[in-house]
mmCIF file of C-alpha atoms and ligand atoms in Angstrom:
data_model
loop_
_atom_site.group_PDB
_atom_site.id
_atom_site.type_symbol
_atom_site.label_atom_id
_atom_site.label_comp_id
_atom_site.label_asym_id
_atom_site.label_seq_id
_atom_site.Cartn_x
_atom_site.Cartn_y
_atom_site.Cartn_z
ATOM 1 C CA MET N 190 99.761 32.852 240.019
ATOM 2 C CA LYS N 191 102.622 31.855 237.741
ATOM 3 C CA GLN N 192 102.613 32.441 233.995
ATOM 4 C CA LYS N 193 102.339 28.693 233.398
ATOM 5 C CA GLU N 194 99.108 28.614 235.357
ATOM 6 C CA TYR N 195 97.675 31.519 233.386
ATOM 7 C CA ASP N 196 98.661 29.794 230.160
ATOM 8 C CA LYS N 197 96.923 26.644 231.305
ATOM 9 C CA ILE N 198 93.721 28.545 232.110
ATOM 10 C CA PHE N 199 93.816 30.519 228.853
ATOM 11 C CA SER N 200 94.456 27.395 226.777
ATOM 12 C CA GLY N 201 90.833 26.387 227.228
ATOM 13 C CA PHE N 202 89.577 29.557 225.542
ATOM 14 C CA LYS N 203 89.711 31.166 222.105
ATOM 15 C CA GLY N 204 90.653 34.613 223.379
ATOM 16 C CA THR N 205 87.460 36.363 222.339
ATOM 17 C CA GLU N 206 85.558 38.972 224.321
ATOM 18 C CA GLY N 207 82.901 36.377 225.145
ATOM 19 C CA ASP N 208 85.505 34.471 227.150
ATOM 20 C CA LEU N 209 85.845 37.249 229.698
ATOM 21 C CA LEU N 210 83.466 36.043 232.403
ATOM 22 C CA PRO N 211 84.379 32.341 232.252
ATOM 23 C CA VAL N 212 88.100 33.193 232.271
ATOM 24 C CA LEU N 213 87.653 35.400 235.324
ATOM 25 C CA LEU N 214 85.639 32.672 237.010
ATOM 26 C CA ARG N 215 88.410 30.112 236.421
ATOM 27 C CA ILE N 216 90.968 32.478 237.916
ATOM 28 C CA GLN N 217 88.763 33.171 240.911
ATOM 29 C CA GLU N 218 88.186 29.468 241.470
ATOM 30 C CA LYS N 219 91.951 28.997 241.567
ATOM 31 C CA ASP N 220 93.012 32.044 243.619
ATOM 32 C CA GLY N 221 89.849 32.905 245.560
ATOM 33 C CA TYR N 222 89.766 36.334 243.927
ATOM 34 C CA ILE N 223 90.915 38.225 240.859
ATOM 35 C CA SER N 224 94.126 40.111 241.553
ATOM 36 C CA GLU N 225 95.397 43.187 239.697
ATOM 37 C CA GLU N 226 97.985 40.949 238.079
ATOM 38 C CA SER N 227 95.222 38.627 236.873
ATOM 39 C CA VAL N 228 93.270 41.533 235.391
ATOM 40 C CA SER N 229 96.415 42.586 233.574
ATOM 41 C CA GLN N 230 96.958 39.059 232.236
ATOM 42 C CA VAL N 231 93.337 38.791 231.101
ATOM 43 C CA SER N 232 93.607 42.217 229.502
ATOM 44 C CA ARG N 233 96.528 41.041 227.354
ATOM 45 C CA PHE N 234 94.913 37.704 226.524
ATOM 46 C CA LEU N 235 91.536 39.119 225.472
ATOM 47 C CA ARG N 236 92.841 42.457 224.161
ATOM 48 C CA LEU N 237 90.465 44.351 226.426
ATOM 49 C CA SER N 238 91.372 47.318 228.591
ATOM 50 C CA GLU N 239 91.487 46.794 232.340
ATOM 51 C CA SER N 240 88.653 49.302 232.745
ATOM 52 C CA GLN N 241 86.515 47.268 230.330
ATOM 53 C CA ILE N 242 87.187 44.172 232.433
ATOM 54 C CA PHE N 243 86.289 45.915 235.699
ATOM 55 C CA GLY N 244 83.284 47.532 234.053
ATOM 56 C CA VAL N 245 81.788 44.214 232.980
ATOM 57 C CA ALA N 246 82.791 42.069 235.964
ATOM 58 C CA SER N 247 81.780 44.571 238.638
ATOM 59 C CA PHE N 248 78.197 44.212 237.401
ATOM 60 C CA TYR N 249 78.200 40.654 238.764
ATOM 61 C CA PRO N 250 78.524 40.367 242.557
ATOM 62 C CA LYS N 251 80.137 36.917 242.389
ATOM 63 C CA TYR N 252 83.410 38.327 241.069
ATOM 64 C CA ARG N 253 85.703 39.613 243.770
ATOM 65 C CA PHE N 254 88.764 41.759 243.246
ATOM 66 C CA THR N 255 90.075 41.739 246.796
ATOM 67 C CA GLU N 256 91.861 38.908 248.530
ATOM 68 C CA PRO N 257 89.479 37.083 250.874
ATOM 69 C CA GLY N 258 90.095 37.277 254.605
ATOM 70 C CA ARG N 259 90.244 34.195 256.799
ATOM 71 C CA LYS N 260 86.712 35.100 257.836
ATOM 72 C CA SER N 261 84.189 36.581 255.482
ATOM 73 C CA ILE N 262 81.500 38.861 256.914
ATOM 74 C CA LYS N 263 78.406 39.394 254.871
ATOM 75 C CA VAL N 264 75.765 41.843 256.049
ATOM 76 C CA CYS N 265 72.465 41.235 254.330
ATOM 77 C CA MET N 266 71.210 44.358 252.635
ATOM 78 C CA GLY N 267 68.112 42.780 251.139
ATOM 79 C CA THR N 268 64.948 44.796 251.630
ATOM 80 C CA ALA N 269 63.669 42.987 254.733
ATOM 81 C CA CYS N 270 67.020 43.204 256.514
ATOM 82 C CA HIS N 271 67.658 46.737 255.361
ATOM 83 C CA VAL N 272 64.425 48.064 256.872
ATOM 84 C CA ARG N 273 65.226 46.237 260.117
ATOM 85 C CA GLY N 274 68.587 47.896 260.548
ATOM 86 C CA GLY N 275 70.968 46.238 258.104
ATOM 87 C CA LYS N 276 72.519 49.614 257.316
ATOM 88 C CA PHE N 277 73.421 50.147 260.994
ATOM 89 C CA LEU N 278 75.051 46.718 261.079
ATOM 90 C CA SER N 279 76.978 47.498 257.941
ATOM 91 C CA ASP N 280 78.177 50.779 259.442
ATOM 92 C CA ALA N 281 79.146 48.993 262.666
ATOM 93 C CA VAL N 282 81.311 46.484 260.790
ATOM 94 C CA GLY N 283 83.014 49.338 258.983
ATOM 95 C CA TRP N 284 83.721 51.236 262.200
ATOM 96 C CA LYS N 285 84.832 48.193 264.133
ATOM 97 C CA LEU N 286 87.158 46.782 261.494
ATOM 98 C CA GLY N 287 88.136 49.959 259.700
ATOM 99 C CA ILE N 288 87.263 48.529 256.294
ATOM 100 C CA GLY N 289 84.560 49.248 253.775
ATOM 101 C CA ILE N 290 82.374 46.941 251.751
ATOM 102 C CA GLY N 291 84.479 44.904 249.362
ATOM 103 C CA GLN N 292 87.659 45.356 251.411
ATOM 104 C CA THR N 293 89.851 43.040 253.468
ATOM 105 C CA SER N 294 91.459 44.025 256.773
ATOM 106 C CA ASP N 295 95.228 44.616 256.713
ATOM 107 C CA ASP N 296 95.830 41.541 258.870
ATOM 108 C CA LYS N 297 93.710 39.467 256.413
ATOM 109 C CA GLN N 298 91.507 38.321 259.286
ATOM 110 C CA PHE N 299 88.242 39.659 257.816
ATOM 111 C CA ASP N 300 86.770 40.623 254.523
ATOM 112 C CA PHE N 301 83.541 42.529 254.388
ATOM 113 C CA GLN N 302 80.861 41.914 251.792
ATOM 114 C CA ARG N 303 77.438 43.321 251.235
ATOM 115 C CA GLY N 304 74.947 40.520 250.756
ATOM 116 C CA SER N 305 71.688 40.394 248.923
ATOM 117 C CA CYS N 306 68.870 38.365 250.457
ATOM 118 C CA LEU N 307 70.287 35.350 252.273
ATOM 119 C CA GLY N 308 66.933 33.576 252.200
ATOM 120 C CA CYS N 309 65.878 33.930 255.825
ATOM 121 C CA CYS N 310 64.119 37.300 255.785
ATOM 122 C CA THR N 311 61.882 36.634 258.782
ATOM 123 C CA LEU N 312 65.030 36.320 260.905
ATOM 124 C CA GLY N 313 66.462 39.663 259.821
ATOM 125 C CA PRO N 314 68.507 41.578 260.098
ATOM 126 C CA VAL N 315 70.950 38.852 259.241
ATOM 127 C CA VAL N 316 74.753 38.713 259.232
ATOM 128 C CA LYS N 317 76.768 35.763 257.942
ATOM 129 C CA ILE N 318 80.323 35.028 259.046
ATOM 130 C CA ASN N 319 81.742 32.302 256.837
ATOM 131 C CA ASP N 320 78.943 29.715 256.872
ATOM 132 C CA LYS N 321 77.341 30.715 260.160
ATOM 133 C CA VAL N 322 74.218 32.875 260.023
ATOM 134 C CA TYR N 323 73.429 35.262 262.882
ATOM 135 C CA SER N 324 69.789 36.285 263.013
ATOM 136 C CA ARG N 325 67.945 39.266 264.531
ATOM 137 C CA MET N 326 71.332 40.895 264.919
ATOM 138 C CA GLN N 327 71.801 44.125 266.841
ATOM 139 C CA VAL N 328 74.818 46.414 266.680
ATOM 140 C CA THR N 329 76.012 45.580 270.212
ATOM 141 C CA GLY N 330 75.698 41.850 269.603
ATOM 142 C CA LEU N 331 77.519 42.134 266.318
ATOM 143 C CA LYS N 332 80.436 43.989 267.916
ATOM 144 C CA LYS N 333 80.764 41.205 270.496
ATOM 145 C CA ILE N 334 80.712 38.528 267.801
ATOM 146 C CA LEU N 335 83.407 40.375 265.857
ATOM 147 C CA GLU N 336 85.568 40.564 268.991
ATOM 148 C CA GLN N 337 85.092 36.826 269.583
ATOM 149 C CA ASN N 338 86.065 36.094 265.988
ATOM 150 C CA ASP N 339 89.134 38.341 266.071
HETATM 151 S S1 FES A 733 66.474 40.302 253.094
HETATM 152 FE FE1 FES A 733 67.969 39.581 254.462
HETATM 153 S S2 FES A 733 67.633 37.449 254.494
HETATM 154 FE FE2 FES A 733 66.190 38.178 253.056
#
């Protein structure tokens, strides 16, 4: 993002600590995530350290600090899905794509997110790729879906 765009976003705020979350949200709405450069800009604007910014924002799952992939994979780790094998699905995504939770593949094809309950517990374990929900997912089926989406 260019300096002009940061200035435009910051112009709507007073520059107090309480502006942190809404400022980050505005940046994320514009860029799709909060880059290191954005954290640095926010740090200067609000006079907060970068670690303070990460410390507060990382508490809220909606803030993302990695560039989104073209396809976003979310493995539900809510209780119902977890007990039905969500952890195995999460591990399978990691092995297959070589990325961990919160990361984006080098080719920017996929990003991998850990989801809380997606609201369809009886269909678990559930995986969501962009807006499509895959229910009663098994590791072998998930690997095939990832290959089809590659
Ligand atoms: S726990 Fe996975 S959909 Fe509810």
